[in-house]
Coordinates of C-alpha atoms in Angstrom, one line a residue:
M16 CA 198.2 197.9 42.9
I17 CA 194.9 196.2 41.5
L18 CA 193.5 193.3 43.6
R19 CA 190.2 191.8 43.1
Q20 CA 188.5 189.2 45.0
F21 CA 186.9 186.5 43.6
L22 CA 183.9 185.2 46.0
H23 CA 182.7 181.4 45.4
A24 CA 179.5 179.5 46.0
S25 CA 179.9 176.5 45.8
P26 CA 182.1 175.5 47.4
V27 CA 182.0 178.7 49.2
A28 CA 185.6 179.5 49.0
A29 CA 187.5 183.0 48.0
S30 CA 190.1 183.8 45.6
Y31 CA 192.5 186.8 44.5
L32 CA 194.2 188.3 41.7
F33 CA 196.3 190.9 42.9
G34 CA 199.1 192.6 41.4
C35 CA 201.2 195.7 40.4
G36 CA 199.5 197.5 37.5
G37 CA 202.4 199.5 36.4
R38 CA 204.7 196.6 35.7
A39 CA 201.8 194.4 34.2
A40 CA 202.7 191.4 37.0
A41 CA 199.8 189.7 38.8
A42 CA 199.5 186.6 41.0
V43 CA 196.5 184.9 41.7
V44 CA 195.8 183.0 44.5
D45 CA 194.1 180.2 45.5
P46 CA 191.7 179.8 42.3
V47 CA 188.5 177.6 42.3
G48 CA 186.9 176.4 39.1
D49 CA 186.8 177.3 36.2
I50 CA 189.7 179.3 34.8
G51 CA 188.5 181.7 32.5
P52 CA 187.7 184.5 35.0
Y53 CA 190.7 184.9 36.4
L54 CA 192.4 184.2 32.9
R55 CA 189.9 187.4 31.6
T56 CA 190.4 189.4 34.9
A57 CA 194.3 189.4 34.0
E58 CA 193.8 190.3 30.0
E59 CA 191.2 193.1 31.2
T60 CA 194.0 194.9 33.5
G61 CA 196.7 193.9 31.2
M62 CA 198.6 192.3 33.9
R63 CA 200.3 188.9 33.0
I64 CA 200.1 185.3 35.9
L65 CA 203.1 185.4 37.0
Y66 CA 202.1 183.3 39.8
V67 CA 200.0 180.3 40.9
I68 CA 199.3 180.0 44.6
D69 CA 197.3 177.7 47.3
T70 CA 198.1 178.3 50.4
H71 CA 197.4 175.0 51.0
L72 CA 196.3 171.6 49.6
H73 CA 192.5 171.7 50.2
A74 CA 190.8 169.5 50.8
D75 CA 187.3 170.9 50.3
H76 CA 187.3 171.8 46.9
I77 CA 189.7 171.2 43.7
S78 CA 192.1 173.5 43.0
S79 CA 192.3 175.0 39.5
G80 CA 196.1 176.0 40.7
R81 CA 197.9 173.6 38.2
E82 CA 195.6 173.9 35.2
L83 CA 195.4 177.4 35.6
A84 CA 199.2 177.7 35.9
E85 CA 199.7 175.7 32.6
A86 CA 197.3 177.9 30.5
A87 CA 199.3 181.5 32.1
G88 CA 202.5 179.8 31.4
A89 CA 203.1 180.7 35.5
P90 CA 205.1 178.3 37.8
Y91 CA 202.2 176.8 40.0
V92 CA 203.3 178.0 44.3
L93 CA 203.1 175.6 47.7
F94 CA 205.0 175.7 50.5
A95 CA 208.3 173.7 49.7
E96 CA 207.7 170.8 52.2
A97 CA 204.2 169.6 50.9
K98 CA 203.6 166.1 50.0
A99 CA 202.7 166.6 46.2
A100 CA 203.3 164.1 43.7
F101 CA 204.3 166.6 40.9
P102 CA 206.6 169.3 40.2
F103 CA 205.9 173.2 41.4
H104 CA 208.0 175.9 42.2
G105 CA 208.2 175.7 46.5
V106 CA 208.6 178.6 49.1
R107 CA 209.7 179.0 52.5
D108 CA 209.2 180.9 55.5
G109 CA 210.7 184.3 54.7
D110 CA 211.0 184.0 51.1
F111 CA 209.9 186.8 48.4
L112 CA 208.3 186.7 45.8
E113 CA 208.2 189.7 43.2
L114 CA 205.6 191.4 41.1
G115 CA 207.4 194.7 39.7
N116 CA 206.0 197.4 43.3
V117 CA 204.1 194.6 44.9
A118 CA 206.8 192.3 47.3
I119 CA 204.9 189.1 49.0
R120 CA 206.2 187.6 51.2
V121 CA 205.5 184.1 52.8
L122 CA 204.6 183.4 56.0
H123 CA 204.2 179.3 57.2
T124 CA 201.2 179.3 58.8
P125 CA 200.7 175.5 59.5
G126 CA 197.5 174.8 61.9
H127 CA 194.8 173.7 59.3
T128 CA 197.0 172.0 57.4
P129 CA 201.1 171.5 57.8
E130 CA 201.8 173.1 54.3
H131 CA 199.8 175.9 55.0
I132 CA 201.4 179.6 53.8
S133 CA 200.0 183.1 54.7
L134 CA 201.2 185.9 52.2
L135 CA 202.1 189.3 53.5
V136 CA 201.5 191.8 51.0
T137 CA 203.2 195.1 50.3
D138 CA 202.4 197.7 47.6
R139 CA 205.8 199.7 47.3
T140 CA 204.3 202.4 45.7
R141 CA 202.0 203.4 48.1
A142 CA 204.2 202.7 51.5
D143 CA 207.1 200.0 52.9
E144 CA 204.8 198.4 55.7
P145 CA 202.8 195.3 54.0
W146 CA 199.2 196.4 53.3
F147 CA 197.1 193.2 53.5
V148 CA 198.2 189.7 54.5
L149 CA 196.2 186.6 52.6
T150 CA 195.7 184.0 55.5
G151 CA 194.1 181.1 53.4
H152 CA 192.2 178.8 55.6
T153 CA 194.6 180.0 59.2
L154 CA 192.9 183.1 59.7
M155 CA 189.3 183.7 58.6
V156 CA 186.9 186.6 59.6
G157 CA 184.7 185.5 62.9
D158 CA 186.7 182.0 63.7
L159 CA 190.0 180.0 62.9
G160 CA 190.3 176.9 60.8
R161 CA 189.9 174.3 62.3
T162 CA 193.0 171.6 62.4
E163 CA 193.3 168.6 59.8
L164 CA 195.7 165.8 58.9
A165 CA 198.0 165.9 62.6
T166 CA 198.5 163.3 64.6
N167 CA 195.8 163.8 66.4
A168 CA 193.5 167.0 66.9
E169 CA 194.9 168.4 69.9
E170 CA 198.3 168.2 68.5
G171 CA 196.8 170.6 65.5
A172 CA 195.7 172.9 67.4
R173 CA 198.6 173.7 69.4
V174 CA 201.0 174.0 66.1
L175 CA 197.9 176.4 64.9
F176 CA 198.9 178.4 68.0
R177 CA 201.8 179.1 66.9
S178 CA 200.8 180.7 63.9
V179 CA 198.1 182.6 65.2
Q180 CA 200.7 184.1 67.6
R181 CA 203.1 185.2 64.8
L182 CA 199.9 186.3 63.0
K183 CA 198.7 188.9 66.4
A184 CA 202.1 189.8 65.8
L185 CA 201.7 192.2 62.6
P186 CA 200.5 195.7 62.9
D187 CA 197.0 195.9 63.5
Y188 CA 196.0 198.2 60.3
L189 CA 196.8 195.4 58.5
E190 CA 193.6 193.9 55.9
I191 CA 192.4 190.3 55.9
L192 CA 191.4 188.5 53.2
P193 CA 190.9 185.3 54.2
G194 CA 190.6 182.2 51.8
A195 CA 186.6 181.0 52.8
Y196 CA 183.2 183.0 54.3
S197 CA 180.6 182.0 56.0
G198 CA 178.6 179.1 54.3
S199 CA 182.7 177.1 54.6
V200 CA 182.4 174.0 56.5
C201 CA 186.4 175.0 57.5
G202 CA 185.2 177.0 60.4
R203 CA 182.6 177.8 63.0
S204 CA 181.4 181.1 63.4
L205 CA 182.5 182.7 59.9
S206 CA 181.2 186.4 59.1
G207 CA 179.3 186.7 55.6
K208 CA 182.2 189.6 55.7
P209 CA 184.9 188.5 54.0
T210 CA 187.0 191.2 55.0
S211 CA 188.5 192.4 58.0
T212 CA 191.8 193.7 60.0
I213 CA 194.4 192.3 62.7
G214 CA 193.0 194.8 64.8
F215 CA 189.1 194.0 64.4
E216 CA 189.8 190.4 64.8
K217 CA 191.9 190.7 68.1
R218 CA 189.0 191.8 69.6
H219 CA 186.3 190.7 68.5
N220 CA 187.0 186.8 66.8
K221 CA 186.9 184.5 69.9
A222 CA 189.4 181.7 69.1
F223 CA 192.0 184.5 67.9
R224 CA 191.9 186.2 70.8
I225 CA 193.0 183.6 73.0
E226 CA 196.4 184.3 74.8
N227 CA 196.6 180.9 76.9
E228 CA 197.3 177.9 75.1
E229 CA 195.9 175.6 77.1
V230 CA 192.7 176.9 76.8
F231 CA 192.8 177.5 73.1
V232 CA 193.7 174.1 72.4
R233 CA 190.7 173.2 74.5
A234 CA 188.2 175.3 72.2
M235 CA 189.8 174.3 69.3
V236 CA 188.5 170.6 69.5
T237 CA 185.9 171.6 71.1
D238 CA 183.1 171.0 68.6
I239 CA 184.9 170.6 66.0
P240 CA 183.5 171.4 62.4
P241 CA 183.6 167.6 60.5
P242 CA 185.4 167.5 58.0
P243 CA 184.0 167.7 54.0
A244 CA 182.5 164.6 52.2
Q245 CA 185.0 162.5 50.6
A246 CA 188.2 165.7 52.2
A247 CA 190.7 162.4 51.8
E248 CA 190.0 162.1 48.2
I249 CA 189.6 165.4 46.9
R250 CA 193.3 166.3 48.9
A251 CA 194.9 163.3 47.5
V252 CA 193.7 164.8 44.0
N253 CA 194.8 167.8 44.8
S254 CA 198.5 166.1 46.1
G255 CA 198.7 164.7 42.4
L256 CA 198.2 161.5 44.6
K257 CA 195.1 160.7 42.7
A258 CA 193.4 161.7 39.1
A259 CA 189.9 163.7 39.6
A260 CA 187.3 162.0 38.4
E261 CA 186.0 162.8 35.2

């Protein structure tokens, strides 16, 4: 297994390149900004990028996913029902993407956005059990992502609650690799530490540890962080519904 985390400061976000070094097969998740670092890292580690994946249609930054996919000659992956105006490789809950000895299982975890997915990753050279999960903006270290683009915030919070229950059912030892950290507008109490575990967050993440749905909904609709400036426009660009500004 090869894993590289890319931490971005403007906008605050986290991207990942990981895969099977022995089979030279990698994926990049939630790329931001200049695609050069991802291409160079793949070259330096002797891997070919087989998939470029966005966990959701972002509203806080312009994704470089399609640009990277084109440069790498790889499919651009989104949840199959994402409202995008361009061709992409659609995946559904339970689907697998293979990277040599590394397997990615897709989990549909809506709530932050309707099409949000998390990625459960297993390195079969180590074990048949999953090693880590990339949770995008659904579960982050210290908080959950705010709900977006639902009919109302309460509806979005109820959808998110069901996604949270799925993540809680994962093993406590499982590492969490989130899509953002402190400074991001996508959560309220995000940590500056950009990794955690399911077990630690179950104990110490105030939102994640709530078990009652009504209590959860009240917590998630209180003091909601404001969306980023031009959020609707950014999401439209990422959806292919609007051209990016030059």
